[in-house]
Amino acid sequence: MRKVMLELKDVTKIYNEGTAREVVAVENINLKIMEGEMVALMGPSGSGKSTLLNLIGGLTPVTSGEIIVDGKNVTSFSDEMRAALRRDKIGYIFQHFNLLDFLTAAQNVMLPLLIQGETFAVARRRAVMILRELGLGGRIDHYPNELSGGQEQRVAIARSLITRPAILLGDEPTGDLDLESSTDVMRLFRRVNQEENQTLLLVTHSEYIGSLCDRILRIDDGKIVEEVKA
Ligand SMILES: Nc1ncnc2c1ncn2[C@@H]1O[C@H](COP(=O)(O)OP(=O)(O)OP(=O)(O)O)[C@@H](O)[C@H]1O
Ligand SMILES: [Mg+2]
């Protein structure tokens, strides 16, 4: 029996509640994602995709409802518990990559492992391996401002995968990549998904990327409007 890895119960997110700038970004979402499932989240700009990912990743608090990650209700977690959850269980690829400018590609990728207490040598070896796999063998010791947008994005992907998190949340992880690089990244995601039973939730505007996932969730105006098998 596969277990439920992520569950949202009546989750609502209202920004600037009670002010003239109030926005209901996510409204009453109910959702279950099974362990080992690879799910695409699609919808127009402003429909609430990043907000939903931020809620699941614990980066922004819910207005109401509950989020359950691997059987634990994380809604009421303290900041420290939330940080530990992110460190140990959740990989996150941001829409804007959030690489550290003063670290090289390899150092950016190594960082989560070093934070977990891994040795420098092991972290470096794993970082180099995964960067090569993403076609960045020639950019290992380059700094982010020496990389193209698509290369930076792949460094961010490598950083999110290096700790082999149980859950990977990707906010348009292939948004800046051409077809060939996107296909490479999706192949890598699928391999990790199969080898480690990793659960993935990937925001994408691409029907092609969506078709490579197990299921497509469509969101519009903060509500899930369709759930289909890819
Ligand atoms: N920090 C914030 N404060 C106030 N409103 C916000 C904030 N972040 C997002 N919003 C609003 O919430 C709604 C959903 O935004 P969100 O970023 O989740 O959309 P999205 O689906 O990721 O869009 P895109 O495809 O353009 O990235 C938008 O109307 C946006 O204006
Ligand atoms: Mg977004």
PDB file of N, CA and C in Angstrom, residues 87 99-100 103-131 140-141 155-163:
ATOM      1  N   ARG A  87      15.064  21.006   5.984  1.00  0.00           N
ATOM      2  CA  ARG A  87      16.444  20.527   5.867  1.00  0.00           C
ATOM      3  C   ARG A  87      16.470  19.015   5.592  1.00  0.00           C
ATOM      4  N   LEU A  99      20.470  31.294  -5.854  1.00  0.00           N
ATOM      5  CA  LEU A  99      21.841  30.815  -5.647  1.00  0.00           C
ATOM      6  C   LEU A  99      22.599  31.881  -4.873  1.00  0.00           C
ATOM      7  N   LEU A 100      23.605  31.446  -4.116  1.00  0.00           N
ATOM      8  CA  LEU A 100      24.434  32.403  -3.391  1.00  0.00           C
ATOM      9  C   LEU A 100      25.552  32.871  -4.325  1.00  0.00           C
ATOM     10  N   LEU A 103      29.348  32.018  -3.819  1.00  0.00           N
ATOM     11  CA  LEU A 103      29.777  30.618  -3.862  1.00  0.00           C
ATOM     12  C   LEU A 103      29.770  30.132  -5.312  1.00  0.00           C
ATOM     13  N   THR A 104      30.705  29.231  -5.631  1.00  0.00           N
ATOM     14  CA  THR A 104      30.734  28.650  -6.979  1.00  0.00           C
ATOM     15  C   THR A 104      29.566  27.683  -7.132  1.00  0.00           C
ATOM     16  N   ALA A 105      29.393  27.193  -8.373  1.00  0.00           N
ATOM     17  CA  ALA A 105      28.342  26.211  -8.646  1.00  0.00           C
ATOM     18  C   ALA A 105      28.482  25.025  -7.686  1.00  0.00           C
ATOM     19  N   ALA A 106      29.684  24.455  -7.620  1.00  0.00           N
ATOM     20  CA  ALA A 106      29.877  23.275  -6.760  1.00  0.00           C
ATOM     21  C   ALA A 106      29.594  23.616  -5.291  1.00  0.00           C
ATOM     22  N   GLN A 107      30.045  24.777  -4.844  1.00  0.00           N
ATOM     23  CA  GLN A 107      29.838  25.149  -3.433  1.00  0.00           C
ATOM     24  C   GLN A 107      28.354  25.350  -3.123  1.00  0.00           C
ATOM     25  N   ASN A 108      27.620  25.958  -4.066  1.00  0.00           N
ATOM     26  CA  ASN A 108      26.175  26.099  -3.879  1.00  0.00           C
ATOM     27  C   ASN A 108      25.514  24.733  -3.712  1.00  0.00           C
ATOM     28  N   VAL A 109      25.943  23.794  -4.547  1.00  0.00           N
ATOM     29  CA  VAL A 109      25.326  22.468  -4.537  1.00  0.00           C
ATOM     30  C   VAL A 109      25.709  21.694  -3.270  1.00  0.00           C
ATOM     31  N   MET A 110      26.940  21.910  -2.799  1.00  0.00           N
ATOM     32  CA  MET A 110      27.432  21.178  -1.618  1.00  0.00           C
ATOM     33  C   MET A 110      26.768  21.638  -0.323  1.00  0.00           C
ATOM     34  N   LEU A 111      26.353  22.897  -0.320  1.00  0.00           N
ATOM     35  CA  LEU A 111      25.924  23.527   0.936  1.00  0.00           C
ATOM     36  C   LEU A 111      24.900  22.725   1.747  1.00  0.00           C
ATOM     37  N   PRO A 112      23.797  22.255   1.137  1.00  0.00           N
ATOM     38  CA  PRO A 112      22.816  21.505   1.950  1.00  0.00           C
ATOM     39  C   PRO A 112      23.416  20.262   2.605  1.00  0.00           C
ATOM     40  N   LEU A 113      24.366  19.623   1.916  1.00  0.00           N
ATOM     41  CA  LEU A 113      24.997  18.429   2.496  1.00  0.00           C
ATOM     42  C   LEU A 113      25.892  18.809   3.666  1.00  0.00           C
ATOM     43  N   LEU A 114      26.618  19.916   3.510  1.00  0.00           N
ATOM     44  CA  LEU A 114      27.506  20.370   4.591  1.00  0.00           C
ATOM     45  C   LEU A 114      26.671  20.744   5.822  1.00  0.00           C
ATOM     46  N   ILE A 115      25.527  21.371   5.561  1.00  0.00           N
ATOM     47  CA  ILE A 115      24.632  21.737   6.670  1.00  0.00           C
ATOM     48  C   ILE A 115      24.151  20.481   7.395  1.00  0.00           C
ATOM     49  N   GLN A 116      23.961  19.411   6.627  1.00  0.00           N
ATOM     50  CA  GLN A 116      23.545  18.141   7.249  1.00  0.00           C
ATOM     51  C   GLN A 116      24.693  17.443   7.963  1.00  0.00           C
ATOM     52  N   GLY A 117      25.912  17.965   7.827  1.00  0.00           N
ATOM     53  CA  GLY A 117      27.039  17.396   8.558  1.00  0.00           C
ATOM     54  C   GLY A 117      27.926  16.478   7.741  1.00  0.00           C
ATOM     55  N   GLU A 118      27.688  16.441   6.420  1.00  0.00           N
ATOM     56  CA  GLU A 118      28.519  15.596   5.557  1.00  0.00           C
ATOM     57  C   GLU A 118      29.919  16.194   5.448  1.00  0.00           C
ATOM     58  N   THR A 119      30.915  15.342   5.148  1.00  0.00           N
ATOM     59  CA  THR A 119      32.279  15.874   5.017  1.00  0.00           C
ATOM     60  C   THR A 119      32.421  16.628   3.699  1.00  0.00           C
ATOM     61  N   PHE A 120      33.418  17.510   3.677  1.00  0.00           N
ATOM     62  CA  PHE A 120      33.678  18.324   2.495  1.00  0.00           C
ATOM     63  C   PHE A 120      33.966  17.434   1.282  1.00  0.00           C
ATOM     64  N   ALA A 121      34.798  16.395   1.488  1.00  0.00           N
ATOM     65  CA  ALA A 121      35.220  15.545   0.368  1.00  0.00           C
ATOM     66  C   ALA A 121      34.021  14.829  -0.256  1.00  0.00           C
ATOM     67  N   VAL A 122      33.167  14.273   0.582  1.00  0.00           N
ATOM     68  CA  VAL A 122      31.988  13.552   0.071  1.00  0.00           C
ATOM     69  C   VAL A 122      31.044  14.536  -0.624  1.00  0.00           C
ATOM     70  N   ALA A 123      30.840  15.682   0.004  1.00  0.00           N
ATOM     71  CA  ALA A 123      29.929  16.684  -0.567  1.00  0.00           C
ATOM     72  C   ALA A 123      30.438  17.135  -1.936  1.00  0.00           C
ATOM     73  N   ARG A 124      31.728  17.378  -2.019  1.00  0.00           N
ATOM     74  CA  ARG A 124      32.323  17.830  -3.279  1.00  0.00           C
ATOM     75  C   ARG A 124      32.151  16.754  -4.367  1.00  0.00           C
ATOM     76  N   ARG A 125      32.419  15.508  -3.994  1.00  0.00           N
ATOM     77  CA  ARG A 125      32.307  14.417  -4.967  1.00  0.00           C
ATOM     78  C   ARG A 125      30.875  14.296  -5.489  1.00  0.00           C
ATOM     79  N   ARG A 126      29.933  14.325  -4.572  1.00  0.00           N
ATOM     80  CA  ARG A 126      28.523  14.194  -4.992  1.00  0.00           C
ATOM     81  C   ARG A 126      28.086  15.389  -5.842  1.00  0.00           C
ATOM     82  N   ALA A 127      28.541  16.577  -5.454  1.00  0.00           N
ATOM     83  CA  ALA A 127      28.163  17.792  -6.194  1.00  0.00           C
ATOM     84  C   ALA A 127      28.700  17.726  -7.620  1.00  0.00           C
ATOM     85  N   VAL A 128      29.950  17.322  -7.758  1.00  0.00           N
ATOM     86  CA  VAL A 128      30.557  17.244  -9.088  1.00  0.00           C
ATOM     87  C   VAL A 128      29.816  16.228  -9.952  1.00  0.00           C
ATOM     88  N   MET A 129      29.438  15.090  -9.320  1.00  0.00           N
ATOM     89  CA  MET A 129      28.742  14.045 -10.050  1.00  0.00           C
ATOM     90  C   MET A 129      27.397  14.550 -10.595  1.00  0.00           C
ATOM     91  N   ILE A 130      26.664  15.189  -9.736  1.00  0.00           N
ATOM     92  CA  ILE A 130      25.321  15.605 -10.152  1.00  0.00           C
ATOM     93  C   ILE A 130      25.395  16.774 -11.137  1.00  0.00           C
ATOM     94  N   LEU A 131      26.380  17.659 -10.968  1.00  0.00           N
ATOM     95  CA  LEU A 131      26.534  18.758 -11.928  1.00  0.00           C
ATOM     96  C   LEU A 131      26.906  18.211 -13.305  1.00  0.00           C
ATOM     97  N   ILE A 140      31.823  23.745 -13.057  1.00  0.00           N
ATOM     98  CA  ILE A 140      31.780  23.351 -11.652  1.00  0.00           C
ATOM     99  C   ILE A 140      32.301  24.435 -10.711  1.00  0.00           C
ATOM    100  N   ASP A 141      33.384  25.112 -11.107  1.00  0.00           N
ATOM    101  CA  ASP A 141      33.973  26.116 -10.226  1.00  0.00           C
ATOM    102  C   ASP A 141      33.691  27.545 -10.683  1.00  0.00           C
ATOM    103  N   VAL A 155      21.986  24.419 -11.697  1.00  0.00           N
ATOM    104  CA  VAL A 155      22.716  24.388 -10.418  1.00  0.00           C
ATOM    105  C   VAL A 155      21.701  24.325  -9.265  1.00  0.00           C
ATOM    106  N   ALA A 156      20.626  25.110  -9.393  1.00  0.00           N
ATOM    107  CA  ALA A 156      19.593  25.095  -8.351  1.00  0.00           C
ATOM    108  C   ALA A 156      18.938  23.718  -8.249  1.00  0.00           C
ATOM    109  N   ILE A 157      18.759  23.068  -9.388  1.00  0.00           N
ATOM    110  CA  ILE A 157      18.183  21.715  -9.394  1.00  0.00           C
ATOM    111  C   ILE A 157      19.137  20.741  -8.710  1.00  0.00           C
ATOM    112  N   ALA A 158      20.423  20.853  -9.051  1.00  0.00           N
ATOM    113  CA  ALA A 158      21.429  19.980  -8.427  1.00  0.00           C
ATOM    114  C   ALA A 158      21.426  20.178  -6.912  1.00  0.00           C
ATOM    115  N   ARG A 159      21.353  21.431  -6.480  1.00  0.00           N
ATOM    116  CA  ARG A 159      21.353  21.735  -5.040  1.00  0.00           C
ATOM    117  C   ARG A 159      20.137  21.107  -4.350  1.00  0.00           C
ATOM    118  N   SER A 160      19.006  21.114  -5.047  1.00  0.00           N
ATOM    119  CA  SER A 160      17.790  20.578  -4.417  1.00  0.00           C
ATOM    120  C   SER A 160      17.821  19.056  -4.338  1.00  0.00           C
ATOM    121  N   LEU A 161      18.574  18.419  -5.227  1.00  0.00           N
ATOM    122  CA  LEU A 161      18.563  16.951  -5.266  1.00  0.00           C
ATOM    123  C   LEU A 161      19.665  16.320  -4.434  1.00  0.00           C
ATOM    124  N   ILE A 162      20.678  17.116  -4.059  1.00  0.00           N
ATOM    125  CA  ILE A 162      21.891  16.518  -3.505  1.00  0.00           C
ATOM    126  C   ILE A 162      21.646  15.778  -2.188  1.00  0.00           C
ATOM    127  N   THR A 163      20.673  16.224  -1.413  1.00  0.00           N
ATOM    128  CA  THR A 163      20.395  15.539  -0.144  1.00  0.00           C
ATOM    129  C   THR A 163      19.382  14.411  -0.316  1.00  0.00           C
TER     130      THR A 163
END
